mmCIF file of C-alpha atoms in Angstrom:
data_model
loop_
_atom_site.group_PDB
_atom_site.id
_atom_site.type_symbol
_atom_site.label_atom_id
_atom_site.label_comp_id
_atom_site.label_asym_id
_atom_site.label_seq_id
_atom_site.Cartn_x
_atom_site.Cartn_y
_atom_site.Cartn_z
ATOM 1 C CA UNK A 33 0.000 0.000 0.000
ATOM 2 C CA UNK A 34 2.810 2.430 0.776
ATOM 3 C CA UNK A 35 4.438 1.798 -2.598
ATOM 4 C CA UNK A 36 1.106 2.245 -4.343
ATOM 5 C CA UNK A 37 0.545 5.552 -2.542
ATOM 6 C CA UNK A 38 3.975 6.799 -3.610
ATOM 7 C CA UNK A 39 3.241 5.909 -7.223
ATOM 8 C CA UNK A 40 -0.067 7.712 -7.076
ATOM 9 C CA UNK A 41 1.552 10.812 -5.580
ATOM 10 C CA UNK A 42 4.190 10.840 -8.322
ATOM 11 C CA UNK A 43 1.454 10.564 -10.922
ATOM 12 C CA UNK A 44 -0.142 13.716 -9.510
ATOM 13 C CA UNK A 45 -3.566 13.026 -8.068
ATOM 14 C CA UNK A 46 -4.472 9.728 -6.371
ATOM 15 C CA UNK A 47 -7.179 7.815 -8.145
ATOM 16 C CA UNK A 48 -7.741 5.493 -5.166
ATOM 17 C CA UNK A 49 -7.605 6.935 -1.677
ATOM 18 C CA UNK A 50 -5.980 4.618 0.874
ATOM 19 C CA UNK A 51 -7.574 4.233 4.281
ATOM 20 C CA UNK A 52 -6.840 7.118 6.600
ATOM 21 C CA UNK A 53 -5.809 9.456 3.750
ATOM 22 C CA UNK A 54 -7.520 12.575 2.506
ATOM 23 C CA UNK A 55 -8.304 14.071 -0.867
ATOM 24 C CA UNK A 56 -5.240 16.323 -0.835
ATOM 25 C CA UNK A 57 -2.802 13.461 -0.281
ATOM 26 C CA UNK A 58 -1.476 13.810 -3.840
ATOM 27 C CA UNK A 59 -1.012 17.604 -3.683
ATOM 28 C CA UNK A 60 2.679 17.479 -2.656
ATOM 29 C CA UNK A 61 3.407 15.211 -5.616
ATOM 30 C CA UNK A 62 1.605 17.570 -7.988
ATOM 31 C CA UNK A 63 3.474 20.597 -6.648
ATOM 32 C CA UNK A 64 6.796 18.810 -6.935
ATOM 33 C CA UNK A 65 6.040 17.818 -10.509
ATOM 34 C CA UNK A 66 5.011 21.365 -11.439
ATOM 35 C CA UNK A 67 8.149 22.742 -9.813
ATOM 36 C CA UNK A 68 10.301 20.329 -11.799
ATOM 37 C CA UNK A 69 8.559 21.358 -15.015
ATOM 38 C CA UNK A 70 9.053 25.052 -14.255
ATOM 39 C CA UNK A 71 12.709 24.506 -13.461
ATOM 40 C CA UNK A 72 13.122 22.594 -16.712
ATOM 41 C CA UNK A 73 11.483 25.413 -18.682
ATOM 42 C CA UNK A 74 13.647 28.011 -16.921
ATOM 43 C CA UNK A 75 16.787 26.010 -17.689
ATOM 44 C CA UNK A 76 15.751 25.818 -21.340
ATOM 45 C CA UNK A 77 15.277 29.599 -21.415
ATOM 46 C CA UNK A 78 18.830 30.123 -20.134
ATOM 47 C CA UNK A 79 20.766 30.275 -23.395
ATOM 48 C CA UNK A 80 24.192 30.340 -21.713
ATOM 49 C CA UNK A 81 25.633 32.386 -24.580
ATOM 50 C CA UNK A 82 28.909 34.307 -24.435
ATOM 51 C CA UNK A 83 28.528 37.151 -26.945
ATOM 52 C CA UNK A 84 31.369 39.592 -27.652
ATOM 53 C CA UNK A 85 30.933 42.224 -30.363
ATOM 54 C CA UNK A 86 33.418 44.834 -31.528
ATOM 55 C CA UNK A 87 33.719 47.690 -33.998
ATOM 56 C CA UNK A 88 35.877 50.627 -35.088
ATOM 57 C CA UNK A 89 34.731 54.255 -35.349
ATOM 58 C CA UNK A 90 31.107 54.168 -36.559
ATOM 59 C CA UNK A 91 31.145 50.394 -36.135
ATOM 60 C CA UNK A 92 32.143 50.910 -32.506
ATOM 61 C CA UNK A 93 29.190 53.217 -31.977
ATOM 62 C CA UNK A 94 26.836 50.633 -33.509
ATOM 63 C CA UNK A 95 28.346 47.898 -31.329
ATOM 64 C CA UNK A 96 27.800 49.961 -28.181
ATOM 65 C CA UNK A 97 24.215 50.805 -29.170
ATOM 66 C CA UNK A 98 23.540 47.121 -29.873
ATOM 67 C CA UNK A 99 24.918 46.250 -26.434
ATOM 68 C CA UNK A 100 22.614 48.750 -24.742
ATOM 69 C CA UNK A 101 19.591 47.602 -26.760
ATOM 70 C CA UNK A 102 20.326 43.930 -25.956
ATOM 71 C CA UNK A 103 20.627 44.446 -22.185
ATOM 72 C CA UNK A 104 17.094 43.217 -21.466
ATOM 73 C CA UNK A 105 17.538 40.164 -23.712
ATOM 74 C CA UNK A 106 20.847 39.224 -22.077
ATOM 75 C CA UNK A 107 19.409 39.628 -18.586
ATOM 76 C CA UNK A 108 16.304 37.578 -19.386
ATOM 77 C CA UNK A 109 18.159 34.685 -21.004
ATOM 78 C CA UNK A 110 21.306 34.638 -18.888
ATOM 79 C CA UNK A 111 23.564 35.576 -21.790
ATOM 80 C CA UNK A 112 26.961 37.158 -21.243
ATOM 81 C CA UNK A 113 27.185 40.192 -23.547
ATOM 82 C CA UNK A 114 30.432 42.153 -23.915
ATOM 83 C CA UNK A 115 31.455 44.999 -26.229
ATOM 84 C CA UNK A 116 34.892 46.286 -27.236
ATOM 85 C CA UNK A 117 35.113 49.406 -29.401
ATOM 86 C CA UNK A 118 38.056 51.181 -31.004
ATOM 87 C CA UNK A 119 38.098 54.919 -31.705
ATOM 88 C CA UNK A 120 34.337 55.083 -31.240
ATOM 89 C CA UNK A 121 32.718 58.528 -30.991
ATOM 90 C CA UNK A 122 30.892 57.582 -27.788
ATOM 91 C CA UNK A 123 27.146 57.304 -27.300
ATOM 92 C CA UNK A 124 24.626 60.017 -28.206
ATOM 93 C CA UNK A 125 22.430 61.379 -25.448
ATOM 94 C CA UNK A 126 19.371 59.172 -26.046
ATOM 95 C CA UNK A 127 21.053 55.711 -25.900
ATOM 96 C CA UNK A 128 23.367 56.953 -23.129
ATOM 97 C CA UNK A 129 20.394 57.948 -20.995
ATOM 98 C CA UNK A 130 18.605 54.662 -21.786
ATOM 99 C CA UNK A 131 21.677 52.699 -20.699
ATOM 100 C CA UNK A 132 21.904 54.474 -17.347
ATOM 101 C CA UNK A 133 18.176 53.917 -16.770
ATOM 102 C CA UNK A 134 18.562 50.190 -17.498
ATOM 103 C CA UNK A 135 21.631 49.528 -15.322
ATOM 104 C CA UNK A 136 24.086 51.443 -13.098
ATOM 105 C CA UNK A 137 27.387 52.801 -14.338
ATOM 106 C CA UNK A 138 29.376 49.988 -12.727
ATOM 107 C CA UNK A 139 27.527 47.428 -14.837
ATOM 108 C CA UNK A 140 28.499 49.174 -18.068
ATOM 109 C CA UNK A 141 32.092 49.514 -16.875
ATOM 110 C CA UNK A 142 32.200 45.722 -16.837
ATOM 111 C CA UNK A 143 30.368 45.331 -20.163
ATOM 112 C CA UNK A 144 31.750 48.027 -22.516
ATOM 113 C CA UNK A 145 35.438 48.782 -23.052
ATOM 114 C CA UNK A 146 36.513 51.604 -25.377
ATOM 115 C CA UNK A 147 40.086 51.929 -26.666
ATOM 116 C CA UNK A 148 40.913 55.489 -27.699
ATOM 117 C CA UNK A 149 43.991 57.017 -29.274
ATOM 118 C CA UNK A 150 45.025 60.657 -28.898
ATOM 119 C CA UNK A 151 42.038 63.044 -28.631
ATOM 120 C CA UNK A 152 40.565 63.912 -32.021
ATOM 121 C CA UNK A 153 37.237 65.183 -33.394
ATOM 122 C CA UNK A 154 35.972 61.609 -33.816
ATOM 123 C CA UNK A 155 36.608 60.025 -30.407
ATOM 124 C CA UNK A 156 35.582 63.218 -28.576
ATOM 125 C CA UNK A 157 32.205 63.617 -30.299
ATOM 126 C CA UNK A 158 30.025 62.201 -27.461
ATOM 127 C CA UNK A 159 30.418 61.120 -23.871
ATOM 128 C CA UNK A 160 31.733 57.572 -23.521
ATOM 129 C CA UNK A 161 29.938 54.838 -21.596
ATOM 130 C CA UNK A 162 31.847 52.072 -19.848
ATOM 131 C CA UNK A 163 35.566 51.678 -19.298
ATOM 132 C CA UNK A 164 37.862 53.870 -21.394
ATOM 133 C CA UNK A 165 41.436 52.843 -22.167
ATOM 134 C CA UNK A 166 43.712 55.521 -23.658
ATOM 135 C CA UNK A 167 46.324 54.100 -26.001
ATOM 136 C CA UNK A 168 49.153 56.571 -26.658
ATOM 137 C CA UNK A 169 52.206 55.806 -28.794
ATOM 138 C CA UNK A 170 55.299 58.062 -29.121
ATOM 139 C CA UNK A 171 54.754 59.059 -32.723
ATOM 140 C CA UNK A 172 51.322 60.477 -31.836
ATOM 141 C CA UNK A 173 53.034 63.165 -29.742
ATOM 142 C CA UNK A 174 54.699 64.823 -32.749
ATOM 143 C CA UNK A 175 53.491 67.864 -34.673
ATOM 144 C CA UNK A 176 53.595 65.909 -37.929
ATOM 145 C CA UNK A 177 50.986 63.508 -36.614
ATOM 146 C CA UNK A 178 48.797 66.436 -35.547
ATOM 147 C CA UNK A 179 49.138 67.951 -39.018
ATOM 148 C CA UNK A 180 48.185 64.645 -40.632
ATOM 149 C CA UNK A 181 45.119 64.339 -38.415
ATOM 150 C CA UNK A 182 44.014 67.892 -39.188
ATOM 151 C CA UNK A 183 44.610 67.357 -42.908
ATOM 152 C CA UNK A 184 42.620 64.133 -42.864
ATOM 153 C CA UNK A 185 39.735 65.833 -41.054
ATOM 154 C CA UNK A 186 39.729 68.724 -43.539
ATOM 155 C CA UNK A 187 39.756 66.288 -46.463
ATOM 156 C CA UNK A 188 36.893 64.315 -44.904
ATOM 157 C CA UNK A 189 34.767 67.426 -44.332
ATOM 158 C CA UNK A 190 35.525 68.649 -47.865
ATOM 159 C CA UNK A 191 34.472 65.324 -49.349
ATOM 160 C CA UNK A 192 31.248 65.389 -47.352
ATOM 161 C CA UNK A 193 30.568 68.953 -48.555
ATOM 162 C CA UNK A 194 31.148 67.973 -52.199
ATOM 163 C CA UNK A 195 28.902 64.934 -51.967
ATOM 164 C CA UNK A 196 26.243 66.954 -50.161
ATOM 165 C CA UNK A 197 26.396 69.650 -52.856
ATOM 166 C CA UNK A 198 25.986 67.045 -55.580
ATOM 167 C CA UNK A 199 22.995 65.536 -53.821
ATOM 168 C CA UNK A 200 21.363 68.948 -53.348
ATOM 169 C CA UNK A 201 22.007 69.904 -56.997
ATOM 170 C CA UNK A 202 20.468 66.637 -58.194
ATOM 171 C CA UNK A 203 17.428 67.164 -56.001
ATOM 172 C CA UNK A 204 16.978 70.683 -57.352
ATOM 173 C CA UNK A 205 17.163 69.436 -60.940
ATOM 174 C CA UNK A 206 14.567 66.782 -60.212
ATOM 175 C CA UNK A 207 12.261 69.315 -58.565
ATOM 176 C CA UNK A 208 12.643 71.779 -61.453
ATOM 177 C CA UNK A 209 11.906 69.049 -63.988
ATOM 178 C CA UNK A 210 8.679 68.289 -62.186
ATOM 179 C CA UNK A 211 6.624 65.147 -62.439
ATOM 180 C CA UNK A 212 6.665 62.814 -65.472
ATOM 181 C CA UNK A 213 3.198 64.046 -66.447
ATOM 182 C CA UNK A 214 4.399 67.656 -66.494
ATOM 183 C CA UNK A 215 7.432 66.673 -68.557
ATOM 184 C CA UNK A 216 5.204 64.844 -71.055
ATOM 185 C CA UNK A 217 2.882 67.837 -71.273
ATOM 186 C CA UNK A 218 5.781 70.207 -71.914
ATOM 187 C CA UNK A 219 7.107 67.847 -74.596
ATOM 188 C CA UNK A 220 3.738 67.673 -76.317
ATOM 189 C CA UNK A 221 3.440 71.459 -76.227
ATOM 190 C CA UNK A 222 6.877 71.808 -77.791
ATOM 191 C CA UNK A 223 6.007 69.335 -80.558
ATOM 192 C CA UNK A 224 2.772 71.164 -81.325
ATOM 193 C CA UNK A 225 4.618 74.478 -81.517
ATOM 194 C CA UNK A 226 7.193 72.988 -83.872
ATOM 195 C CA UNK A 227 4.447 71.673 -86.161
ATOM 196 C CA UNK A 228 2.733 75.051 -86.194
ATOM 197 C CA UNK A 229 6.001 76.713 -87.147
ATOM 198 C CA UNK A 230 6.505 74.249 -89.997
ATOM 199 C CA UNK A 231 2.962 74.888 -91.271
ATOM 200 C CA UNK A 232 3.510 78.676 -91.168
ATOM 201 C CA UNK A 233 6.767 78.312 -93.070
ATOM 202 C CA UNK A 234 5.082 76.147 -95.715
ATOM 203 C CA UNK A 235 2.238 78.670 -96.101
ATOM 204 C CA UNK A 236 4.689 81.542 -96.480
ATOM 205 C CA UNK A 237 6.616 79.628 -99.134
ATOM 206 C CA UNK A 238 3.417 78.880 -101.092
ATOM 207 C CA UNK A 239 2.418 82.546 -100.944
ATOM 208 C CA UNK A 240 5.799 83.595 -102.360
ATOM 209 C CA UNK A 241 5.466 81.144 -105.249
ATOM 210 C CA UNK A 242 2.009 82.450 -106.118
ATOM 211 C CA UNK A 243 3.257 86.026 -106.037
#
């Protein structure tokens, strides 16, 4: 009878009540089974992933934003998410504020690591989140390196200005041309005017011959 009772409790709810038992005799077995199922589901939800993403310059910014956006996913699934960026411009105000609302600064110091060279317009664009490691080499302390950096920045801004001017000029040409229907109408009007001119010329020539 004792073995039968244990089997019934493991099955969940006793179908046959032994003498001296009560209707809730199988409740502990049901609770234990449900707890085991919940633990199994929770263990399946734990992905146990070790994710490490990296990027340089704009890629570093995207990697840091992806790390901030994936914080809730990593916390829910037990994933280890790390980010290493090189010469990244930092995080803009909106994702920076979202990161600090999601977790304290110490958490991001352990998650995000930024490697920066000498200060320049790129790596000083925004405030950095996480741990910052300054990498300085001797040749970066020379005036020639500063001149090269300034020249590269001027060339980059000039290229952006040229491309932007080309885009604006193309947009203006498209807007002045108008829609395809307007272009077709203007073409038809030009053709009709050309035909009228030809007819006038032919009439003038006939009049001269008659005279």
